[in-house]
């Protein structure tokens, strides 16, 4: 299994541009997540999904959108990129809920907005 | 709001010594806790977890201790190796079935 795969690894965006971070998992996990990590900080939840067709906001959803059309894929869309969105983005997945189900993370996507 | 924090932001140890990384949490509803290791330029990697009905759990060279009375979690690494150098995060679920709250992390440096 490849686990959780994210693309691109690195991207530079200009202010106001839009882009999509792709995420796919091959573990047949129901739950998927997007986190962002700012320098020297922990991870903050942006959006999550408990299954295909279902998405919900996390702690910091503003400026982002997601969709979950299949179990495997959970893309994160940035509309009108702002410098405050410069961060490292991690996609993750788990078999079930967080009361005992381990969350597995992708390798991260480094995004810089200039 | 609820938070998970670490007592020490950095920890430097000699190779072969034991390491102890501490974490305080404030949400009494949390019933699941995880320790993650994050190497530079990589995603967090699961190390060990513990449910609130336990106070100790052991893995390979790692032990997690949970003290619910004082809301404290620790990660012990035995015979620390240079490959253990990384940032270590604790995380708690806050009783939620979807969300993990992460601490800021502790940077562990192992000196040869």
Coordinates of N, CA and C in Angstrom, one line a residue:
Chain A
X1 N 0.8 -1.2 0.0 CA 0.0 0.0 0.0 C 0.9 1.2 0.0
X2 N 0.5 2.2 -0.8 CA 1.2 3.5 -0.8 C 0.8 4.4 0.4
X3 N -0.4 4.1 1.0 CA -0.8 4.9 2.2 C -1.5 6.1 1.7
X4 N -1.1 7.3 2.3 CA -1.7 8.6 1.9 C -0.7 9.3 1.0
X5 N -1.2 9.7 -0.2 CA -0.3 10.3 -1.2 C -0.9 11.7 -1.5
X6 N 0.0 12.7 -1.4 CA -0.4 14.1 -1.6 C 0.4 14.7 -2.8
X7 N -0.2 15.5 -3.6 CA 0.5 16.3 -4.6 C -0.1 17.6 -4.7
X8 N 0.7 18.7 -5.1 CA 2.2 18.6 -5.3 C 2.9 18.6 -4.0
X9 N 4.2 18.4 -4.0 CA 5.0 18.5 -2.8 C 5.4 19.9 -2.5
X10 N 5.6 20.7 -3.5 CA 5.9 22.1 -3.3 C 5.2 23.0 -4.3
X11 N 4.7 24.2 -3.9 CA 4.0 25.1 -4.8 C 4.2 26.5 -4.4
X12 N 4.4 27.4 -5.3 CA 4.4 28.8 -5.0 C 3.2 29.4 -5.8
X13 N 2.4 30.1 -5.0 CA 1.2 30.8 -5.6 C 1.3 32.3 -5.5
X14 N 0.8 33.0 -6.4 CA 0.6 34.5 -6.3 C -0.7 34.8 -5.5
X15 N -0.7 35.9 -4.8 CA -1.9 36.3 -4.1 C -3.1 36.4 -5.1
X16 N -4.2 35.8 -4.7 CA -5.4 35.8 -5.5 C -5.5 34.6 -6.5
X17 N -4.5 33.8 -6.6 CA -4.6 32.6 -7.5 C -5.3 31.5 -6.7
X18 N -5.7 30.5 -7.5 CA -6.4 29.4 -6.9 C -5.6 28.1 -7.2
X19 N -5.8 27.1 -6.4 CA -5.2 25.8 -6.7 C -5.8 24.7 -5.9
X20 N -5.6 23.5 -6.3 CA -6.1 22.3 -5.6 C -5.0 21.4 -5.2
X21 N -5.0 21.1 -3.9 CA -4.0 20.1 -3.4 C -4.7 18.7 -3.5
X22 N -4.1 17.8 -4.1 CA -4.7 16.5 -4.3 C -4.3 15.5 -3.1
X23 N -5.2 14.6 -2.8 CA -4.9 13.6 -1.7 C -5.7 12.4 -2.1
X24 N -5.0 11.2 -2.0 CA -5.6 10.0 -2.2 C -5.0 8.9 -1.3
X25 N -5.9 8.0 -0.8 CA -5.4 6.9 0.1 C -5.9 5.6 -0.5
X26 N -5.1 4.6 -0.3 CA -5.4 3.3 -0.8 C -5.7 2.2 0.3
X27 N -6.0 2.7 1.5 CA -6.2 1.9 2.6 C -7.7 1.6 2.9
X28 N -8.6 2.1 2.0 CA -10.0 2.0 2.2 C -10.5 2.6 3.5
X29 N -9.9 3.7 3.9 CA -10.3 4.4 5.1 C -11.5 5.2 4.9
X30 N -12.4 5.3 5.9 CA -13.6 6.1 5.8 C -13.3 7.5 6.1
X31 N -12.5 7.8 7.1 CA -12.3 9.2 7.5 C -11.0 9.8 6.8
X32 N -11.2 11.0 6.3 CA -10.0 11.7 5.8 C -10.0 13.1 6.3
X33 N -8.8 13.7 6.4 CA -8.6 15.0 7.0 C -7.6 15.9 6.2
X34 N -7.8 17.2 6.4 CA -6.7 18.1 6.0 C -6.3 18.9 7.2
X35 N -5.0 19.0 7.4 CA -4.5 19.8 8.5 C -3.5 20.8 7.8
X36 N -3.3 21.9 8.5 CA -2.2 22.8 8.2 C -1.2 22.9 9.4
X37 N 0.0 23.1 9.1 CA 1.0 23.2 10.1 C 1.9 24.4 9.8
X38 N 1.8 25.4 10.7 CA 2.6 26.6 10.6 C 3.9 26.4 11.3
X39 N 5.0 27.1 11.0 CA 6.3 26.9 11.6 C 6.3 26.9 13.1
X40 N 6.9 25.8 13.6 CA 7.0 25.7 15.1 C 5.7 25.4 15.8
X41 N 4.7 25.1 15.1 CA 3.4 24.9 15.7 C 2.9 23.5 15.4
X42 N 1.8 23.1 16.2 CA 1.2 21.9 15.9 C 0.3 21.9 14.7
X43 N -0.5 20.9 14.5 CA -1.4 20.8 13.3 C -2.8 21.3 13.7
X44 N -3.4 22.0 12.8 CA -4.7 22.5 12.9 C -5.6 21.9 11.9
X45 N -6.8 21.5 12.3 CA -7.7 20.8 11.3 C -8.4 21.8 10.5
X46 N -8.4 21.6 9.2 CA -9.1 22.5 8.2 C -10.5 22.0 7.9
X47 N -10.5 20.8 7.4 CA -11.7 20.1 7.0 C -11.5 18.6 7.2
X48 N -12.7 17.9 7.4 CA -12.6 16.4 7.5 C -13.8 15.8 6.8
X49 N -13.7 14.5 6.6 CA -14.8 13.8 5.9 C -14.9 12.4 6.6
X50 N -16.2 12.0 6.9 CA -16.4 10.7 7.5 C -16.8 9.7 6.4
X51 N -16.9 10.1 5.2 CA -17.2 9.2 4.1 C -17.5 9.9 2.9
X52 N -17.6 9.1 1.8 CA -17.9 9.8 0.5 C -19.2 10.6 0.5
X53 N -19.1 11.8 0.0 CA -20.3 12.7 0.0 C -20.5 13.5 1.2
X54 N -19.7 13.3 2.2 CA -19.8 14.0 3.5 C -18.6 14.8 3.9
X55 N -18.7 16.1 4.1 CA -17.6 16.9 4.6 C -18.0 17.8 5.7
X56 N -17.1 18.2 6.6 CA -17.4 19.1 7.7 C -16.2 20.0 7.9
X57 N -16.5 21.2 8.5 CA -15.4 22.1 8.8 C -14.7 21.7 10.1
X58 N -13.4 22.0 10.1 CA -12.6 21.8 11.3 C -12.4 23.2 12.0
X59 N -11.2 23.4 12.5 CA -10.9 24.6 13.3 C -10.7 25.8 12.4
X60 N -10.1 25.6 11.3 CA -9.6 26.8 10.4 C -10.1 26.6 9.0
X61 N -11.4 26.6 8.7 CA -11.8 26.3 7.3 C -11.9 27.4 6.4
X62 N -11.8 28.7 6.9 CA -11.9 29.8 6.0 C -10.9 29.9 4.9
X63 N -11.3 30.1 3.7 CA -10.4 30.2 2.6 C -10.2 28.9 1.9
X64 N -10.8 27.9 2.3 CA -10.6 26.5 1.8 C -12.0 25.9 1.4
X65 N -11.9 24.9 0.5 CA -13.1 24.1 0.2 C -12.6 22.7 -0.1
X66 N -13.5 21.7 0.2 CA -13.1 20.3 0.0 C -14.3 19.6 -0.7
X67 N -14.0 18.4 -1.2 CA -15.1 17.6 -1.8 C -14.6 16.1 -1.5
X68 N -15.6 15.2 -1.4 CA -15.3 13.8 -1.2 C -16.2 13.0 -2.1
X69 N -15.9 12.9 -3.4 CA -16.7 12.2 -4.3 C -16.5 10.7 -4.3
X70 N -15.3 10.3 -3.8 CA -15.0 8.9 -3.7 C -14.3 8.6 -2.3
X71 N -14.3 7.4 -1.9 CA -13.6 7.0 -0.7 C -12.2 7.4 -0.7
X72 N -11.5 7.2 -1.9 CA -10.1 7.3 -2.0 C -9.6 8.8 -2.0
X73 N -10.4 9.7 -2.5 CA -9.8 11.0 -2.8 C -10.5 12.1 -2.0
X74 N -9.7 13.1 -1.6 CA -10.1 14.2 -0.8 C -9.3 15.4 -1.1
X75 N -9.6 16.1 -2.2 CA -8.9 17.3 -2.6 C -9.2 18.5 -1.8
X76 N -8.2 19.4 -1.6 CA -8.4 20.6 -0.9 C -8.2 21.8 -1.8
X77 N -9.2 22.6 -1.9 CA -9.2 23.8 -2.9 C -8.9 25.1 -2.1
X78 N -7.9 25.8 -2.6 CA -7.7 27.2 -2.1 C -8.2 28.2 -3.1
X79 N -9.1 29.0 -2.7 CA -9.6 30.0 -3.6 C -9.0 31.4 -3.2
X80 N -8.6 32.2 -4.1 CA -8.1 33.5 -3.8 C -7.0 33.4 -2.7
X81 N -5.9 32.8 -3.1 CA -4.8 32.5 -2.1 C -4.3 33.8 -1.4
X82 N -4.1 33.7 -0.1 CA -3.6 34.9 0.7 C -2.3 34.5 1.4
X83 N -1.4 35.5 1.7 CA -0.2 35.1 2.4 C -0.4 34.3 3.7
X84 N -1.5 34.5 4.3 CA -1.8 33.8 5.6 C -2.0 32.3 5.3
X85 N -2.1 31.9 4.1 CA -2.2 30.5 3.7 C -0.9 29.8 3.4
X86 N 0.2 30.6 3.6 CA 1.5 30.0 3.5 C 1.7 29.0 4.6
X87 N 1.9 27.7 4.3 CA 1.9 26.7 5.4 C 2.3 25.4 4.8
X88 N 2.4 24.4 5.6 CA 2.6 23.0 5.2 C 1.2 22.3 5.4
X89 N 0.7 21.7 4.4 CA -0.6 21.0 4.4 C -0.4 19.5 4.4
X90 N -1.1 18.9 5.4 CA -1.0 17.4 5.5 C -2.4 16.9 5.3
X91 N -2.5 15.9 4.4 CA -3.7 15.1 4.3 C -3.5 13.8 5.2
X92 N -4.6 13.3 5.7 CA -4.5 12.2 6.6 C -5.8 11.3 6.5
X93 N -5.7 10.1 6.9 CA -6.9 9.2 6.9 C -6.9 8.3 8.1
X94 N -8.0 7.8 8.4 CA -8.2 6.8 9.4 C -9.3 5.9 9.1
X95 N -9.3 4.6 9.7 CA -10.3 3.7 9.4 C -11.7 4.1 9.9
X96 N -11.6 4.7 11.1 CA -12.9 5.1 11.8 C -12.6 6.3 12.6
X97 N -13.4 6.5 13.6 CA -13.3 7.7 14.4 C -12.0 7.7 15.3
X98 N -11.8 8.8 16.0 CA -10.6 9.0 16.7 C -10.6 8.4 18.1
X99 N -11.6 7.6 18.4 CA -11.5 6.9 19.7 C -10.8 5.6 19.6
X100 N -9.6 5.6 19.1 CA -8.9 4.4 19.0 C -8.4 4.0 17.6
X101 N -8.8 4.9 16.7 CA -8.3 4.6 15.3 C -7.2 5.5 14.9
X102 N -6.1 5.0 14.6 CA -4.9 5.8 14.2 C -5.1 6.6 13.0
X103 N -4.7 7.8 13.0 CA -4.7 8.7 11.8 C -3.3 8.6 11.2
X104 N -3.3 8.3 9.9 CA -2.1 8.2 9.1 C -2.0 9.4 8.2
X105 N -0.8 10.0 8.2 CA -0.5 11.2 7.5 C 0.2 11.0 6.2
X106 N 0.0 11.9 5.2 CA 0.8 12.0 4.0 C 2.1 12.7 4.3
X107 N 2.9 12.9 3.3 CA 4.2 13.5 3.4 C 4.2 15.0 3.5
X108 N 3.1 15.6 3.1 CA 3.0 17.1 3.2 C 3.1 17.8 1.9
X109 N 2.5 19.0 1.8 CA 2.6 19.8 0.7 C 3.0 21.2 1.2
X110 N 4.1 21.7 0.7 CA 4.6 23.0 1.1 C 4.1 24.1 0.2
X111 N 3.3 25.0 0.7 CA 2.7 26.0 -0.1 C 3.2 27.4 0.4
X112 N 3.6 28.2 -0.6 CA 4.0 29.6 -0.3 C 3.2 30.5 -1.2
X113 N 2.6 31.5 -0.5 CA 1.8 32.5 -1.2 C 2.5 33.8 -1.2
X114 N 2.8 34.4 -2.4 CA 3.6 35.6 -2.4 C 2.9 36.7 -3.2
Chain B
X1 N -10.2 28.0 24.8 CA -10.5 26.6 24.4 C -9.6 25.6 25.0
X2 N -9.9 24.3 24.7 CA -9.1 23.2 25.2 C -7.8 23.2 24.5
X3 N -6.8 22.7 25.1 CA -5.5 22.7 24.5 C -4.6 21.6 25.0
X4 N -3.7 21.2 24.2 CA -2.7 20.2 24.6 C -1.3 20.9 24.5
X5 N -0.5 20.9 25.5 CA 0.7 21.6 25.5 C 1.9 20.7 26.0
X6 N 3.1 21.2 25.8 CA 4.3 20.5 26.2 C 5.0 21.3 27.2
X7 N 5.7 20.6 28.1 CA 6.4 21.3 29.1 C 7.7 21.9 28.6
X8 N 8.4 21.1 27.7 CA 9.7 21.4 27.2 C 9.7 21.5 25.7
X9 N 10.0 22.6 25.1 CA 10.1 22.7 23.7 C 11.3 22.0 23.0
X10 N 12.4 21.9 23.7 CA 13.6 21.2 23.2 C 14.1 20.2 24.3
X11 N 14.7 19.1 23.8 CA 15.3 18.2 24.7 C 16.6 17.6 23.9
X12 N 17.7 17.7 24.6 CA 18.9 17.2 24.1 C 19.5 16.1 25.0
X13 N 19.7 14.9 24.4 CA 20.2 13.8 25.1 C 21.4 13.1 24.5
X14 N 22.1 12.3 25.2 CA 23.3 11.6 24.7 C 22.7 10.2 24.1
X15 N 23.4 9.8 23.0 CA 23.0 8.5 22.5 C 23.1 7.4 23.6
X16 N 22.1 6.6 23.6 CA 22.1 5.5 24.6 C 21.4 5.9 25.9
X17 N 21.2 7.2 26.1 CA 20.4 7.5 27.3 C 18.9 7.3 27.0
X18 N 18.1 7.4 28.1 CA 16.7 7.3 28.0 C 16.1 8.7 27.9
X19 N 15.1 8.9 27.1 CA 14.5 10.2 26.9 C 13.1 10.2 27.4
X20 N 12.7 11.3 28.0 CA 11.3 11.5 28.5 C 10.7 12.8 28.0
X21 N 9.7 12.7 27.2 CA 9.0 13.9 26.7 C 7.6 14.0 27.3
X22 N 7.3 15.1 27.8 CA 6.1 15.3 28.6 C 5.1 16.1 27.8
X23 N 3.8 15.9 28.2 CA 2.7 16.6 27.6 C 1.6 16.8 28.6
X24 N 1.0 18.0 28.7 CA -0.1 18.3 29.5 C -1.3 18.5 28.6
X25 N -2.5 18.0 29.1 CA -3.7 18.2 28.3 C -4.7 18.8 29.3
X26 N -5.7 19.5 28.7 CA -6.7 20.1 29.6 C -8.1 19.7 29.4
X27 N -8.4 18.9 28.4 CA -9.7 18.4 28.1 C -10.0 17.1 28.8
X28 N -10.8 17.1 29.9 CA -11.1 15.9 30.6 C -11.9 14.9 29.9
X29 N -12.5 15.4 28.8 CA -13.3 14.5 27.9 C -12.5 13.6 27.0
X30 N -11.2 13.9 26.9 CA -10.3 13.1 26.0 C -10.2 11.7 26.5
X31 N -10.4 10.7 25.6 CA -10.3 9.3 26.0 C -9.3 8.5 25.1
X32 N -8.6 9.3 24.3 CA -7.6 8.6 23.4 C -6.5 9.6 23.1
X33 N -5.3 9.1 23.2 CA -4.1 9.9 23.1 C -3.1 9.2 22.2
X34 N -2.4 10.0 21.4 CA -1.4 9.5 20.5 C -0.1 10.3 20.6
X35 N 1.0 9.6 20.4 CA 2.3 10.3 20.2 C 2.7 10.1 18.7
X36 N 3.1 11.2 18.1 CA 3.6 11.2 16.7 C 5.0 11.7 16.7
X37 N 5.8 11.1 15.8 CA 7.2 11.6 15.5 C 7.2 12.2 14.1
X38 N 7.8 13.4 14.0 CA 7.9 14.1 12.7 C 9.3 14.5 12.4
X39 N 9.9 13.8 11.4 CA 11.2 14.1 11.0 C 11.1 15.3 10.0
X40 N 12.3 16.0 9.9 CA 12.3 17.2 9.1 C 11.8 16.9 7.6
X41 N 10.9 17.7 7.2 CA 10.4 17.5 5.8 C 9.5 16.4 5.6
X42 N 9.0 15.8 6.6 CA 8.1 14.6 6.5 C 6.8 14.8 7.3
X43 N 5.9 13.9 7.0 CA 4.6 14.0 7.7 C 4.7 13.3 9.1
X44 N 3.8 13.6 10.0 CA 3.8 12.9 11.3 C 3.7 11.4 11.2
X45 N 4.4 10.7 12.0 CA 4.4 9.2 11.9 C 4.0 8.7 13.3
X46 N 3.0 7.8 13.3 CA 2.4 7.2 14.5 C 3.5 6.5 15.2
X47 N 3.6 6.7 16.6 CA 4.5 6.0 17.4 C 3.8 5.0 18.3
X48 N 2.9 5.5 19.1 CA 2.2 4.7 20.1 C 0.9 5.5 20.5
X49 N -0.1 4.7 20.9 CA -1.3 5.4 21.4 C -1.7 4.7 22.8
X50 N -2.7 5.4 23.4 CA -3.2 4.8 24.7 C -4.6 5.3 24.9
X51 N -5.4 4.4 25.4 CA -6.8 4.8 25.7 C -6.9 5.2 27.2
X52 N -7.9 5.9 27.5 CA -8.0 6.5 28.9 C -8.3 5.4 30.0
X53 N -8.6 4.2 29.5 CA -8.8 3.1 30.5 C -7.5 2.4 30.9
X54 N -6.4 2.9 30.4 CA -5.1 2.4 30.7 C -4.2 3.5 31.2
X55 N -3.2 3.1 32.0 CA -2.2 4.2 32.5 C -0.8 4.0 31.9
X56 N -0.6 2.8 31.2 CA 0.7 2.6 30.7 C 0.5 1.6 29.5
X57 N 1.4 1.9 28.5 CA 1.4 1.0 27.3 C 2.8 1.0 26.8
X58 N 3.3 -0.1 26.4 CA 4.7 -0.3 25.9 C 4.7 -0.7 24.5
X59 N 5.7 -0.2 23.8 CA 5.9 -0.6 22.4 C 7.4 -1.0 22.3
X60 N 7.9 -1.0 21.1 CA 9.3 -1.3 20.9 C 10.2 -0.1 21.3
X61 N 10.9 -0.1 22.4 CA 11.7 1.0 22.9 C 10.9 2.2 23.4
X62 N 9.6 2.2 23.3 CA 8.8 3.3 23.7 C 7.8 2.9 24.7
X63 N 7.5 3.8 25.7 CA 6.4 3.6 26.7 C 5.7 4.9 26.8
X64 N 4.4 4.8 26.8 CA 3.5 5.9 27.1 C 2.9 5.8 28.4
X65 N 2.9 6.8 29.2 CA 2.3 6.8 30.5 C 1.2 7.9 30.6
X66 N 0.1 7.6 31.1 CA -1.0 8.5 31.2 C -1.5 8.6 32.6
X67 N -1.5 9.9 33.1 CA -1.9 10.2 34.5 C -3.2 11.1 34.3
X68 N -4.3 10.5 34.4 CA -5.6 11.2 34.2 C -5.8 12.2 35.4
X69 N -5.3 11.9 36.5 CA -5.6 12.7 37.7 C -5.0 14.1 37.5
X70 N -3.8 14.2 36.9 CA -3.2 15.5 36.7 C -3.2 15.8 35.2
X71 N -3.9 15.1 34.4 CA -3.9 15.3 32.9 C -2.5 15.4 32.3
X72 N -1.8 14.4 32.5 CA -0.4 14.4 32.0 C -0.1 13.1 31.2
X73 N 0.6 13.3 30.2 CA 1.0 12.2 29.3 C 2.5 12.3 29.1
X74 N 3.2 11.2 29.0 CA 4.6 11.2 28.8 C 5.0 10.1 27.8
X75 N 6.1 10.3 27.1 CA 6.6 9.4 26.1 C 8.0 9.1 26.6
X76 N 8.3 7.8 26.9 CA 9.7 7.4 27.2 C 10.3 6.6 26.1
X77 N 11.5 7.0 25.7 CA 12.2 6.3 24.7 C 13.5 5.7 25.3
X78 N 13.6 4.4 25.2 CA 14.8 3.8 25.8 C 15.9 3.7 24.9
X79 N 17.1 3.8 25.4 CA 18.3 3.7 24.6 C 18.2 4.6 23.4
X80 N 18.1 5.9 23.5 CA 17.8 6.8 22.4 C 18.9 6.7 21.4
X81 N 18.5 6.7 20.1 CA 19.4 6.6 19.0 C 19.4 7.9 18.2
X82 N 20.5 8.1 17.4 CA 20.4 9.3 16.5 C 19.2 9.4 15.6
X83 N 18.7 8.2 15.2 CA 17.5 8.2 14.4 C 16.2 8.6 15.1
X84 N 16.3 8.8 16.4 CA 15.2 9.2 17.1 C 15.1 10.8 17.1
X85 N 16.1 11.4 16.6 CA 16.0 12.9 16.5 C 14.9 13.3 15.6
X86 N 14.0 14.1 16.2 CA 12.8 14.6 15.5 C 12.0 15.5 16.4
X87 N 10.9 15.9 15.9 CA 9.9 16.6 16.7 C 8.8 15.6 17.1
X88 N 8.5 15.6 18.4 CA 7.5 14.7 18.9 C 6.2 15.5 19.3
X89 N 5.1 15.0 18.8 CA 3.8 15.7 19.2 C 2.9 14.7 20.0
X90 N 2.3 15.2 21.0 CA 1.2 14.5 21.6 C -0.1 15.0 21.0
X91 N -1.1 14.2 21.0 CA -2.4 14.6 20.4 C -3.5 13.9 21.3
X92 N -4.6 14.5 21.4 CA -5.7 14.0 22.2 C -7.0 14.2 21.4
X93 N -8.0 13.4 21.6 CA -9.2 13.5 20.8 C -10.3 14.3 21.4
X94 N -10.1 14.8 22.7 CA -11.1 15.7 23.3 C -12.5 15.0 23.4
X95 N -12.6 13.7 23.3 CA -13.9 13.0 23.4 C -14.6 13.1 22.0
X96 N -14.0 13.7 21.1 CA -14.6 13.8 19.7 C -14.3 12.5 19.0
X97 N -15.2 12.3 18.0 CA -15.0 11.1 17.2 C -14.4 11.4 15.8
X98 N -13.9 12.6 15.7 CA -13.3 13.0 14.4 C -12.0 13.8 14.5
X99 N -11.8 14.5 15.6 CA -10.8 15.5 15.7 C -9.7 15.2 16.7
X100 N -8.4 15.4 16.3 CA -7.3 15.3 17.2 C -6.8 16.7 17.4
X101 N -6.5 17.1 18.6 CA -5.9 18.3 19.0 C -4.4 18.1 19.3
X102 N -3.5 18.8 18.6 CA -2.1 18.5 18.7 C -1.4 19.6 19.6
X103 N -0.4 19.2 20.3 CA 0.4 20.1 21.0 C 1.4 20.7 20.0
X104 N 2.3 21.6 20.5 CA 3.2 22.3 19.7 C 4.4 21.5 19.3
X105 N 4.7 20.5 20.1 CA 5.8 19.6 19.7 C 7.0 19.9 20.6
X106 N 7.8 18.8 20.8 CA 9.1 18.9 21.4 C 10.2 18.4 20.5
X107 N 11.2 19.2 20.3 CA 12.3 18.8 19.4 C 13.3 18.0 20.2
X108 N 13.5 16.8 19.8 CA 14.5 15.9 20.5 C 15.7 15.8 19.6
X109 N 16.9 16.1 20.2 CA 18.2 16.0 19.6 C 19.0 15.0 20.3
X110 N 19.5 14.0 19.5 CA 20.3 13.0 20.1 C 21.8 13.2 19.7
X111 N 22.6 13.4 20.7 CA 24.0 13.7 20.4 C 24.8 12.4 20.5
X112 N 25.7 12.2 19.5 CA 26.4 10.9 19.4 C 27.5 10.8 20.4

